[in-house]
């Protein structure tokens, strides 16, 4: 199973388009969104080309391919306008006999892991910082932020054939 994993679009149509360019290139089986899709939140400045309605229009055709969890900026109204579920606090996938645990990261994170087994994968966003670490045998990965990075580059993550790799969304 090939996955494109992203977090923290925060309503940026510009960076959502950049993410979808990676989607078109990679052709994943699923687009995994780790929350904070439409709203920028009170702690963040407006991202480039803030246009939540455009983000809805960009993501809607992919509804059947999207697996999404709720971020700290999602509200009930977001579920009313998005054609895919976005309010689950977490989800799990079984990929190649490993559990992939998906969450936004504002409650569970590498310092507060859910029950997982060594070899499992914990995927989270929220911090806007790319990360790939091991905690008690669990691989913890953060794709960084699509629209408001706090580590210098807009990014996402690809999982393919047992390997994870970051994709930087900035143009060369």
PDB file of N, CA and C in Angstrom, residues 12-114:
ATOM      1  N   UNK A  12      -4.865  26.684   3.271  1.00  0.00           N
ATOM      2  CA  UNK A  12      -4.047  27.296   2.221  1.00  0.00           C
ATOM      3  C   UNK A  12      -4.276  26.605   0.876  1.00  0.00           C
ATOM      4  N   UNK A  13      -4.949  27.293  -0.026  1.00  0.00           N
ATOM      5  CA  UNK A  13      -5.186  26.743  -1.360  1.00  0.00           C
ATOM      6  C   UNK A  13      -3.867  26.580  -2.117  1.00  0.00           C
ATOM      7  N   UNK A  14      -2.965  27.531  -1.947  1.00  0.00           N
ATOM      8  CA  UNK A  14      -1.671  27.458  -2.638  1.00  0.00           C
ATOM      9  C   UNK A  14      -0.933  26.175  -2.259  1.00  0.00           C
ATOM     10  N   UNK A  15      -0.773  25.921  -0.953  1.00  0.00           N
ATOM     11  CA  UNK A  15      -0.003  24.754  -0.513  1.00  0.00           C
ATOM     12  C   UNK A  15      -0.787  23.460  -0.691  1.00  0.00           C
ATOM     13  N   UNK A  16      -2.093  23.527  -0.673  1.00  0.00           N
ATOM     14  CA  UNK A  16      -2.895  22.340  -0.978  1.00  0.00           C
ATOM     15  C   UNK A  16      -2.654  21.916  -2.431  1.00  0.00           C
ATOM     16  N   UNK A  17      -2.577  22.878  -3.335  1.00  0.00           N
ATOM     17  CA  UNK A  17      -2.266  22.553  -4.738  1.00  0.00           C
ATOM     18  C   UNK A  17      -0.898  21.889  -4.844  1.00  0.00           C
ATOM     19  N   UNK A  18       0.073  22.396  -4.090  1.00  0.00           N
ATOM     20  CA  UNK A  18       1.425  21.799  -4.104  1.00  0.00           C
ATOM     21  C   UNK A  18       1.372  20.353  -3.597  1.00  0.00           C
ATOM     22  N   UNK A  19       0.586  20.113  -2.558  1.00  0.00           N
ATOM     23  CA  UNK A  19       0.413  18.756  -2.049  1.00  0.00           C
ATOM     24  C   UNK A  19      -0.216  17.871  -3.121  1.00  0.00           C
ATOM     25  N   UNK A  20      -1.200  18.386  -3.820  1.00  0.00           N
ATOM     26  CA  UNK A  20      -1.876  17.585  -4.844  1.00  0.00           C
ATOM     27  C   UNK A  20      -0.983  17.335  -6.055  1.00  0.00           C
ATOM     28  N   UNK A  21       0.001  18.169  -6.287  1.00  0.00           N
ATOM     29  CA  UNK A  21       1.001  17.871  -7.316  1.00  0.00           C
ATOM     30  C   UNK A  21       1.783  16.617  -6.933  1.00  0.00           C
ATOM     31  N   UNK A  22       2.136  16.493  -5.649  1.00  0.00           N
ATOM     32  CA  UNK A  22       2.810  15.286  -5.173  1.00  0.00           C
ATOM     33  C   UNK A  22       1.868  14.090  -5.307  1.00  0.00           C
ATOM     34  N   UNK A  23       0.601  14.292  -4.985  1.00  0.00           N
ATOM     35  CA  UNK A  23      -0.396  13.232  -5.126  1.00  0.00           C
ATOM     36  C   UNK A  23      -0.439  12.722  -6.571  1.00  0.00           C
ATOM     37  N   UNK A  24      -0.469  13.637  -7.513  1.00  0.00           N
ATOM     38  CA  UNK A  24      -0.528  13.247  -8.933  1.00  0.00           C
ATOM     39  C   UNK A  24       0.737  12.503  -9.358  1.00  0.00           C
ATOM     40  N   UNK A  25       1.872  12.929  -8.869  1.00  0.00           N
ATOM     41  CA  UNK A  25       3.146  12.283  -9.213  1.00  0.00           C
ATOM     42  C   UNK A  25       3.262  10.903  -8.581  1.00  0.00           C
ATOM     43  N   UNK A  26       2.927  10.811  -7.291  1.00  0.00           N
ATOM     44  CA  UNK A  26       3.123   9.571  -6.537  1.00  0.00           C
ATOM     45  C   UNK A  26       2.022   8.532  -6.763  1.00  0.00           C
ATOM     46  N   UNK A  27       0.809   8.990  -7.068  1.00  0.00           N
ATOM     47  CA  UNK A  27      -0.333   8.103  -7.269  1.00  0.00           C
ATOM     48  C   UNK A  27      -0.521   7.108  -6.109  1.00  0.00           C
ATOM     49  N   UNK A  28      -0.705   7.629  -4.883  1.00  0.00           N
ATOM     50  CA  UNK A  28      -0.864   6.732  -3.735  1.00  0.00           C
ATOM     51  C   UNK A  28      -2.230   6.060  -3.714  1.00  0.00           C
ATOM     52  N   UNK A  29      -2.314   4.982  -2.940  1.00  0.00           N
ATOM     53  CA  UNK A  29      -3.594   4.321  -2.721  1.00  0.00           C
ATOM     54  C   UNK A  29      -4.494   5.160  -1.825  1.00  0.00           C
ATOM     55  N   UNK A  30      -3.894   5.856  -0.859  1.00  0.00           N
ATOM     56  CA  UNK A  30      -4.634   6.692   0.080  1.00  0.00           C
ATOM     57  C   UNK A  30      -3.886   7.997   0.325  1.00  0.00           C
ATOM     58  N   UNK A  31      -4.673   9.051   0.535  1.00  0.00           N
ATOM     59  CA  UNK A  31      -4.152  10.332   1.018  1.00  0.00           C
ATOM     60  C   UNK A  31      -4.545  10.414   2.482  1.00  0.00           C
ATOM     61  N   UNK A  32      -3.565  10.354   3.373  1.00  0.00           N
ATOM     62  CA  UNK A  32      -3.797  10.395   4.813  1.00  0.00           C
ATOM     63  C   UNK A  32      -3.605  11.831   5.280  1.00  0.00           C
ATOM     64  N   UNK A  33      -4.656  12.409   5.857  1.00  0.00           N
ATOM     65  CA  UNK A  33      -4.599  13.780   6.369  1.00  0.00           C
ATOM     66  C   UNK A  33      -4.690  13.738   7.887  1.00  0.00           C
ATOM     67  N   UNK A  34      -3.678  14.278   8.538  1.00  0.00           N
ATOM     68  CA  UNK A  34      -3.568  14.203   9.995  1.00  0.00           C
ATOM     69  C   UNK A  34      -4.097  15.458  10.688  1.00  0.00           C
ATOM     70  N   UNK A  35      -5.144  16.044  10.130  1.00  0.00           N
ATOM     71  CA  UNK A  35      -5.849  17.130  10.796  1.00  0.00           C
ATOM     72  C   UNK A  35      -5.426  18.531  10.417  1.00  0.00           C
ATOM     73  N   UNK A  36      -6.228  19.484  10.923  1.00  0.00           N
ATOM     74  CA  UNK A  36      -6.078  20.917  10.659  1.00  0.00           C
ATOM     75  C   UNK A  36      -6.113  21.204   9.158  1.00  0.00           C
ATOM     76  N   UNK A  37      -7.255  20.894   8.573  1.00  0.00           N
ATOM     77  CA  UNK A  37      -7.440  20.980   7.123  1.00  0.00           C
ATOM     78  C   UNK A  37      -7.826  22.389   6.672  1.00  0.00           C
ATOM     79  N   UNK A  38      -8.841  22.988   7.300  1.00  0.00           N
ATOM     80  CA  UNK A  38      -9.423  24.220   6.765  1.00  0.00           C
ATOM     81  C   UNK A  38      -9.088  25.489   7.539  1.00  0.00           C
ATOM     82  N   UNK A  39      -9.056  25.427   8.839  1.00  0.00           N
ATOM     83  CA  UNK A  39      -8.918  26.643   9.650  1.00  0.00           C
ATOM     84  C   UNK A  39      -7.466  26.859  10.049  1.00  0.00           C
ATOM     85  N   UNK A  40      -7.040  28.114  10.092  1.00  0.00           N
ATOM     86  CA  UNK A  40      -5.640  28.409  10.419  1.00  0.00           C
ATOM     87  C   UNK A  40      -5.371  28.457  11.912  1.00  0.00           C
ATOM     88  N   UNK A  41      -6.403  28.584  12.730  1.00  0.00           N
ATOM     89  CA  UNK A  41      -6.234  28.594  14.176  1.00  0.00           C
ATOM     90  C   UNK A  41      -5.809  29.953  14.701  1.00  0.00           C
ATOM     91  N   UNK A  42      -6.104  30.237  15.955  1.00  0.00           N
ATOM     92  CA  UNK A  42      -5.810  31.553  16.508  1.00  0.00           C
ATOM     93  C   UNK A  42      -4.335  31.810  16.782  1.00  0.00           C
ATOM     94  N   UNK A  43      -3.520  30.755  16.817  1.00  0.00           N
ATOM     95  CA  UNK A  43      -2.093  30.949  17.096  1.00  0.00           C
ATOM     96  C   UNK A  43      -1.259  31.144  15.839  1.00  0.00           C
ATOM     97  N   UNK A  44      -1.855  30.911  14.677  1.00  0.00           N
ATOM     98  CA  UNK A  44      -1.111  30.974  13.421  1.00  0.00           C
ATOM     99  C   UNK A  44      -1.510  32.194  12.609  1.00  0.00           C
ATOM    100  N   UNK A  45      -0.549  32.743  11.892  1.00  0.00           N
ATOM    101  CA  UNK A  45      -0.863  33.774  10.916  1.00  0.00           C
ATOM    102  C   UNK A  45      -1.601  33.120   9.754  1.00  0.00           C
ATOM    103  N   UNK A  46      -2.286  33.928   8.968  1.00  0.00           N
ATOM    104  CA  UNK A  46      -2.943  33.386   7.779  1.00  0.00           C
ATOM    105  C   UNK A  46      -1.889  32.807   6.846  1.00  0.00           C
ATOM    106  N   UNK A  47      -2.107  31.581   6.371  1.00  0.00           N
ATOM    107  CA  UNK A  47      -1.148  31.017   5.425  1.00  0.00           C
ATOM    108  C   UNK A  47      -1.326  31.627   4.036  1.00  0.00           C
ATOM    109  N   UNK A  48      -0.362  31.370   3.187  1.00  0.00           N
ATOM    110  CA  UNK A  48      -0.409  31.860   1.814  1.00  0.00           C
ATOM    111  C   UNK A  48      -1.688  31.399   1.125  1.00  0.00           C
ATOM    112  N   UNK A  49      -2.364  32.333   0.478  1.00  0.00           N
ATOM    113  CA  UNK A  49      -3.602  32.079  -0.265  1.00  0.00           C
ATOM    114  C   UNK A  49      -4.620  31.328   0.610  1.00  0.00           C
ATOM    115  N   UNK A  50      -4.922  31.908   1.759  1.00  0.00           N
ATOM    116  CA  UNK A  50      -5.907  31.319   2.670  1.00  0.00           C
ATOM    117  C   UNK A  50      -7.276  31.347   2.007  1.00  0.00           C
ATOM    118  N   UNK A  51      -7.788  30.181   1.675  1.00  0.00           N
ATOM    119  CA  UNK A  51      -9.057  30.062   0.968  1.00  0.00           C
ATOM    120  C   UNK A  51      -9.672  28.695   1.272  1.00  0.00           C
ATOM    121  N   UNK A  52     -10.245  28.527   2.461  1.00  0.00           N
ATOM    122  CA  UNK A  52     -10.793  27.219   2.843  1.00  0.00           C
ATOM    123  C   UNK A  52     -11.792  26.644   1.841  1.00  0.00           C
ATOM    124  N   UNK A  53     -12.620  27.489   1.225  1.00  0.00           N
ATOM    125  CA  UNK A  53     -13.587  26.968   0.246  1.00  0.00           C
ATOM    126  C   UNK A  53     -12.869  26.360  -0.956  1.00  0.00           C
ATOM    127  N   UNK A  54     -11.763  26.940  -1.348  1.00  0.00           N
ATOM    128  CA  UNK A  54     -10.983  26.379  -2.454  1.00  0.00           C
ATOM    129  C   UNK A  54     -10.354  25.055  -2.042  1.00  0.00           C
ATOM    130  N   UNK A  55      -9.867  24.972  -0.795  1.00  0.00           N
ATOM    131  CA  UNK A  55      -9.304  23.710  -0.300  1.00  0.00           C
ATOM    132  C   UNK A  55     -10.380  22.618  -0.317  1.00  0.00           C
ATOM    133  N   UNK A  56     -11.588  22.961   0.080  1.00  0.00           N
ATOM    134  CA  UNK A  56     -12.705  21.999   0.021  1.00  0.00           C
ATOM    135  C   UNK A  56     -12.874  21.505  -1.412  1.00  0.00           C
ATOM    136  N   UNK A  57     -12.888  22.438  -2.360  1.00  0.00           N
ATOM    137  CA  UNK A  57     -13.072  22.077  -3.777  1.00  0.00           C
ATOM    138  C   UNK A  57     -11.912  21.234  -4.301  1.00  0.00           C
ATOM    139  N   UNK A  58     -10.701  21.502  -3.841  1.00  0.00           N
ATOM    140  CA  UNK A  58      -9.536  20.739  -4.289  1.00  0.00           C
ATOM    141  C   UNK A  58      -9.546  19.310  -3.743  1.00  0.00           C
ATOM    142  N   UNK A  59      -9.937  19.153  -2.493  1.00  0.00           N
ATOM    143  CA  UNK A  59      -9.896  17.832  -1.860  1.00  0.00           C
ATOM    144  C   UNK A  59     -11.130  16.981  -2.161  1.00  0.00           C
ATOM    145  N   UNK A  60     -12.261  17.611  -2.417  1.00  0.00           N
ATOM    146  CA  UNK A  60     -13.518  16.872  -2.580  1.00  0.00           C
ATOM    147  C   UNK A  60     -13.472  15.774  -3.645  1.00  0.00           C
ATOM    148  N   UNK A  61     -12.858  16.002  -4.808  1.00  0.00           N
ATOM    149  CA  UNK A  61     -12.821  14.919  -5.804  1.00  0.00           C
ATOM    150  C   UNK A  61     -12.050  13.678  -5.338  1.00  0.00           C
ATOM    151  N   UNK A  62     -11.238  13.828  -4.292  1.00  0.00           N
ATOM    152  CA  UNK A  62     -10.439  12.707  -3.782  1.00  0.00           C
ATOM    153  C   UNK A  62     -11.070  12.051  -2.558  1.00  0.00           C
ATOM    154  N   UNK A  63     -12.313  12.398  -2.255  1.00  0.00           N
ATOM    155  CA  UNK A  63     -12.961  11.957  -1.015  1.00  0.00           C
ATOM    156  C   UNK A  63     -12.828  10.458  -0.770  1.00  0.00           C
ATOM    157  N   UNK A  64     -12.960   9.654  -1.803  1.00  0.00           N
ATOM    158  CA  UNK A  64     -12.900   8.198  -1.643  1.00  0.00           C
ATOM    159  C   UNK A  64     -11.486   7.707  -1.313  1.00  0.00           C
ATOM    160  N   UNK A  65     -10.498   8.508  -1.584  1.00  0.00           N
ATOM    161  CA  UNK A  65      -9.096   8.138  -1.331  1.00  0.00           C
ATOM    162  C   UNK A  65      -8.566   8.708  -0.018  1.00  0.00           C
ATOM    163  N   UNK A  66      -9.327   9.589   0.633  1.00  0.00           N
ATOM    164  CA  UNK A  66      -8.834  10.305   1.812  1.00  0.00           C
ATOM    165  C   UNK A  66      -9.203   9.576   3.091  1.00  0.00           C
ATOM    166  N   UNK A  67      -8.208   9.446   3.965  1.00  0.00           N
ATOM    167  CA  UNK A  67      -8.401   8.980   5.337  1.00  0.00           C
ATOM    168  C   UNK A  67      -7.923  10.128   6.218  1.00  0.00           C
ATOM    169  N   UNK A  68      -8.832  10.681   7.021  1.00  0.00           N
ATOM    170  CA  UNK A  68      -8.551  11.906   7.764  1.00  0.00           C
ATOM    171  C   UNK A  68      -8.862  11.730   9.243  1.00  0.00           C
ATOM    172  N   UNK A  69      -8.058  12.340  10.092  1.00  0.00           N
ATOM    173  CA  UNK A  69      -8.350  12.425  11.517  1.00  0.00           C
ATOM    174  C   UNK A  69      -8.502  13.889  11.910  1.00  0.00           C
ATOM    175  N   UNK A  70      -9.116  14.106  13.050  1.00  0.00           N
ATOM    176  CA  UNK A  70      -9.427  15.454  13.532  1.00  0.00           C
ATOM    177  C   UNK A  70      -8.198  16.112  14.158  1.00  0.00           C
ATOM    178  N   UNK A  71      -7.956  17.347  13.751  1.00  0.00           N
ATOM    179  CA  UNK A  71      -6.926  18.149  14.386  1.00  0.00           C
ATOM    180  C   UNK A  71      -7.534  19.063  15.436  1.00  0.00           C
ATOM    181  N   UNK A  72      -6.711  19.803  16.112  1.00  0.00           N
ATOM    182  CA  UNK A  72      -7.223  20.711  17.138  1.00  0.00           C
ATOM    183  C   UNK A  72      -7.956  21.912  16.547  1.00  0.00           C
ATOM    184  N   UNK A  73      -7.850  22.151  15.250  1.00  0.00           N
ATOM    185  CA  UNK A  73      -8.561  23.258  14.606  1.00  0.00           C
ATOM    186  C   UNK A  73      -9.842  22.822  13.898  1.00  0.00           C
ATOM    187  N   UNK A  74     -10.133  21.519  13.844  1.00  0.00           N
ATOM    188  CA  UNK A  74     -11.371  21.067  13.203  1.00  0.00           C
ATOM    189  C   UNK A  74     -12.566  21.358  14.107  1.00  0.00           C
ATOM    190  N   UNK A  75     -13.686  21.697  13.482  1.00  0.00           N
ATOM    191  CA  UNK A  75     -14.934  21.934  14.201  1.00  0.00           C
ATOM    192  C   UNK A  75     -16.049  21.192  13.476  1.00  0.00           C
ATOM    193  N   UNK A  76     -17.184  21.083  14.107  1.00  0.00           N
ATOM    194  CA  UNK A  76     -18.304  20.363  13.500  1.00  0.00           C
ATOM    195  C   UNK A  76     -18.686  20.930  12.138  1.00  0.00           C
ATOM    196  N   UNK A  77     -18.539  22.229  11.974  1.00  0.00           N
ATOM    197  CA  UNK A  77     -18.885  22.828  10.689  1.00  0.00           C
ATOM    198  C   UNK A  77     -17.982  22.311   9.567  1.00  0.00           C
ATOM    199  N   UNK A  78     -16.737  21.944   9.894  1.00  0.00           N
ATOM    200  CA  UNK A  78     -15.837  21.399   8.879  1.00  0.00           C
ATOM    201  C   UNK A  78     -16.403  20.100   8.316  1.00  0.00           C
ATOM    202  N   UNK A  79     -16.962  19.264   9.191  1.00  0.00           N
ATOM    203  CA  UNK A  79     -17.547  18.020   8.711  1.00  0.00           C
ATOM    204  C   UNK A  79     -18.760  18.277   7.831  1.00  0.00           C
ATOM    205  N   UNK A  80     -19.442  19.381   8.063  1.00  0.00           N
ATOM    206  CA  UNK A  80     -20.618  19.712   7.250  1.00  0.00           C
ATOM    207  C   UNK A  80     -20.237  20.080   5.821  1.00  0.00           C
ATOM    208  N   UNK A  81     -19.009  20.554   5.605  1.00  0.00           N
ATOM    209  CA  UNK A  81     -18.608  21.012   4.269  1.00  0.00           C
ATOM    210  C   UNK A  81     -17.631  20.069   3.569  1.00  0.00           C
ATOM    211  N   UNK A  82     -17.058  19.123   4.297  1.00  0.00           N
ATOM    212  CA  UNK A  82     -16.121  18.172   3.688  1.00  0.00           C
ATOM    213  C   UNK A  82     -16.842  16.863   3.386  1.00  0.00           C
ATOM    214  N   UNK A  83     -16.627  16.279   2.206  1.00  0.00           N
ATOM    215  CA  UNK A  83     -17.333  15.053   1.831  1.00  0.00           C
ATOM    216  C   UNK A  83     -16.653  13.769   2.300  1.00  0.00           C
ATOM    217  N   UNK A  84     -15.719  13.878   3.229  1.00  0.00           N
ATOM    218  CA  UNK A  84     -15.059  12.711   3.806  1.00  0.00           C
ATOM    219  C   UNK A  84     -15.021  12.898   5.319  1.00  0.00           C
ATOM    220  N   UNK A  85     -15.022  11.822   6.095  1.00  0.00           N
ATOM    221  CA  UNK A  85     -14.987  11.955   7.549  1.00  0.00           C
ATOM    222  C   UNK A  85     -13.715  12.649   8.020  1.00  0.00           C
ATOM    223  N   UNK A  86     -13.874  13.587   8.957  1.00  0.00           N
ATOM    224  CA  UNK A  86     -12.708  14.322   9.465  1.00  0.00           C
ATOM    225  C   UNK A  86     -12.741  14.524  10.976  1.00  0.00           C
ATOM    226  N   UNK A  87     -13.657  13.867  11.675  1.00  0.00           N
ATOM    227  CA  UNK A  87     -13.826  14.141  13.105  1.00  0.00           C
ATOM    228  C   UNK A  87     -13.344  13.017  14.035  1.00  0.00           C
ATOM    229  N   UNK A  88     -12.791  11.951  13.510  1.00  0.00           N
ATOM    230  CA  UNK A  88     -12.282  10.883  14.370  1.00  0.00           C
ATOM    231  C   UNK A  88     -10.994  11.344  15.049  1.00  0.00           C
ATOM    232  N   UNK A  89     -10.849  11.114  16.348  1.00  0.00           N
ATOM    233  CA  UNK A  89      -9.636  11.544  17.030  1.00  0.00           C
ATOM    234  C   UNK A  89      -8.403  10.746  16.617  1.00  0.00           C
ATOM    235  N   UNK A  90      -8.631   9.537  16.111  1.00  0.00           N
ATOM    236  CA  UNK A  90      -7.530   8.720  15.615  1.00  0.00           C
ATOM    237  C   UNK A  90      -8.095   7.664  14.670  1.00  0.00           C
ATOM    238  N   UNK A  91      -7.203   7.039  13.937  1.00  0.00           N
ATOM    239  CA  UNK A  91      -7.570   5.910  13.098  1.00  0.00           C
ATOM    240  C   UNK A  91      -6.387   4.962  13.076  1.00  0.00           C
ATOM    241  N   UNK A  92      -6.623   3.760  12.601  1.00  0.00           N
ATOM    242  CA  UNK A  92      -5.551   2.785  12.487  1.00  0.00           C
ATOM    243  C   UNK A  92      -5.642   2.076  11.147  1.00  0.00           C
ATOM    244  N   UNK A  93      -4.490   1.765  10.594  1.00  0.00           N
ATOM    245  CA  UNK A  93      -4.389   0.974   9.373  1.00  0.00           C
ATOM    246  C   UNK A  93      -3.483  -0.213   9.656  1.00  0.00           C
ATOM    247  N   UNK A  94      -3.795  -1.336   9.090  1.00  0.00           N
ATOM    248  CA  UNK A  94      -2.888  -2.474   9.133  1.00  0.00           C
ATOM    249  C   UNK A  94      -2.153  -2.485   7.796  1.00  0.00           C
ATOM    250  N   UNK A  95      -0.855  -2.237   7.850  1.00  0.00           N
ATOM    251  CA  UNK A  95      -0.036  -2.152   6.642  1.00  0.00           C
ATOM    252  C   UNK A  95       1.138  -3.113   6.803  1.00  0.00           C
ATOM    253  N   UNK A  96       1.180  -4.118   5.950  1.00  0.00           N
ATOM    254  CA  UNK A  96       2.281  -5.086   5.969  1.00  0.00           C
ATOM    255  C   UNK A  96       2.519  -5.621   7.377  1.00  0.00           C
ATOM    256  N   UNK A  97       1.454  -6.045   8.031  1.00  0.00           N
ATOM    257  CA  UNK A  97       1.482  -6.630   9.379  1.00  0.00           C
ATOM    258  C   UNK A  97       1.930  -5.674  10.480  1.00  0.00           C
ATOM    259  N   UNK A  98       1.909  -4.375  10.211  1.00  0.00           N
ATOM    260  CA  UNK A  98       2.206  -3.367  11.223  1.00  0.00           C
ATOM    261  C   UNK A  98       0.981  -2.478  11.401  1.00  0.00           C
ATOM    262  N   UNK A  99       0.762  -2.048  12.631  1.00  0.00           N
ATOM    263  CA  UNK A  99      -0.290  -1.079  12.879  1.00  0.00           C
ATOM    264  C   UNK A  99       0.260   0.317  12.634  1.00  0.00           C
ATOM    265  N   UNK A 100      -0.423   1.065  11.790  1.00  0.00           N
ATOM    266  CA  UNK A 100      -0.132   2.496  11.599  1.00  0.00           C
ATOM    267  C   UNK A 100      -1.216   3.239  12.376  1.00  0.00           C
ATOM    268  N   UNK A 101      -0.803   3.936  13.412  1.00  0.00           N
ATOM    269  CA  UNK A 101      -1.738   4.689  14.250  1.00  0.00           C
ATOM    270  C   UNK A 101      -1.687   6.144  13.791  1.00  0.00           C
ATOM    271  N   UNK A 102      -2.843   6.701  13.428  1.00  0.00           N
ATOM    272  CA  UNK A 102      -2.926   8.044  12.858  1.00  0.00           C
ATOM    273  C   UNK A 102      -3.647   8.961  13.831  1.00  0.00           C
ATOM    274  N   UNK A 103      -3.028  10.088  14.154  1.00  0.00           N
ATOM    275  CA  UNK A 103      -3.662  11.066  15.022  1.00  0.00           C
ATOM    276  C   UNK A 103      -3.065  12.437  14.722  1.00  0.00           C
ATOM    277  N   UNK A 104      -3.694  13.479  15.222  1.00  0.00           N
ATOM    278  CA  UNK A 104      -3.154  14.815  14.970  1.00  0.00           C
ATOM    279  C   UNK A 104      -1.913  15.092  15.817  1.00  0.00           C
ATOM    280  N   UNK A 105      -1.933  14.667  17.052  1.00  0.00           N
ATOM    281  CA  UNK A 105      -0.749  14.834  17.892  1.00  0.00           C
ATOM    282  C   UNK A 105      -0.904  15.825  19.031  1.00  0.00           C
ATOM    283  N   UNK A 106      -2.051  16.452  19.145  1.00  0.00           N
ATOM    284  CA  UNK A 106      -2.220  17.415  20.232  1.00  0.00           C
ATOM    285  C   UNK A 106      -2.586  16.737  21.555  1.00  0.00           C
ATOM    286  N   UNK A 107      -3.000  15.483  21.511  1.00  0.00           N
ATOM    287  CA  UNK A 107      -3.237  14.703  22.733  1.00  0.00           C
ATOM    288  C   UNK A 107      -2.196  13.589  22.837  1.00  0.00           C
ATOM    289  N   UNK A 108      -2.207  12.689  21.888  1.00  0.00           N
ATOM    290  CA  UNK A 108      -1.202  11.627  21.847  1.00  0.00           C
ATOM    291  C   UNK A 108      -0.057  12.095  20.970  1.00  0.00           C
ATOM    292  N   UNK A 109       1.157  11.793  21.411  1.00  0.00           N
ATOM    293  CA  UNK A 109       2.364  12.219  20.699  1.00  0.00           C
ATOM    294  C   UNK A 109       3.505  11.309  21.141  1.00  0.00           C
ATOM    295  N   UNK A 110       4.715  11.496  20.629  1.00  0.00           N
ATOM    296  CA  UNK A 110       5.802  10.585  21.019  1.00  0.00           C
ATOM    297  C   UNK A 110       6.103  10.571  22.523  1.00  0.00           C
ATOM    298  N   UNK A 111       5.713  11.604  23.245  1.00  0.00           N
ATOM    299  CA  UNK A 111       5.911  11.621  24.691  1.00  0.00           C
ATOM    300  C   UNK A 111       4.706  11.069  25.441  1.00  0.00           C
ATOM    301  N   UNK A 112       3.636  10.769  24.698  1.00  0.00           N
ATOM    302  CA  UNK A 112       2.409  10.214  25.271  1.00  0.00           C
ATOM    303  C   UNK A 112       1.790   9.262  24.248  1.00  0.00           C
ATOM    304  N   UNK A 113       2.466   8.146  24.022  1.00  0.00           N
ATOM    305  CA  UNK A 113       2.035   7.205  22.990  1.00  0.00           C
ATOM    306  C   UNK A 113       0.834   6.370  23.445  1.00  0.00           C
ATOM    307  N   UNK A 114      -0.034   6.039  22.503  1.00  0.00           N
ATOM    308  CA  UNK A 114      -1.074   5.047  22.796  1.00  0.00           C
ATOM    309  C   UNK A 114      -0.419   3.671  22.895  1.00  0.00           C
TER     310      UNK A 114
END
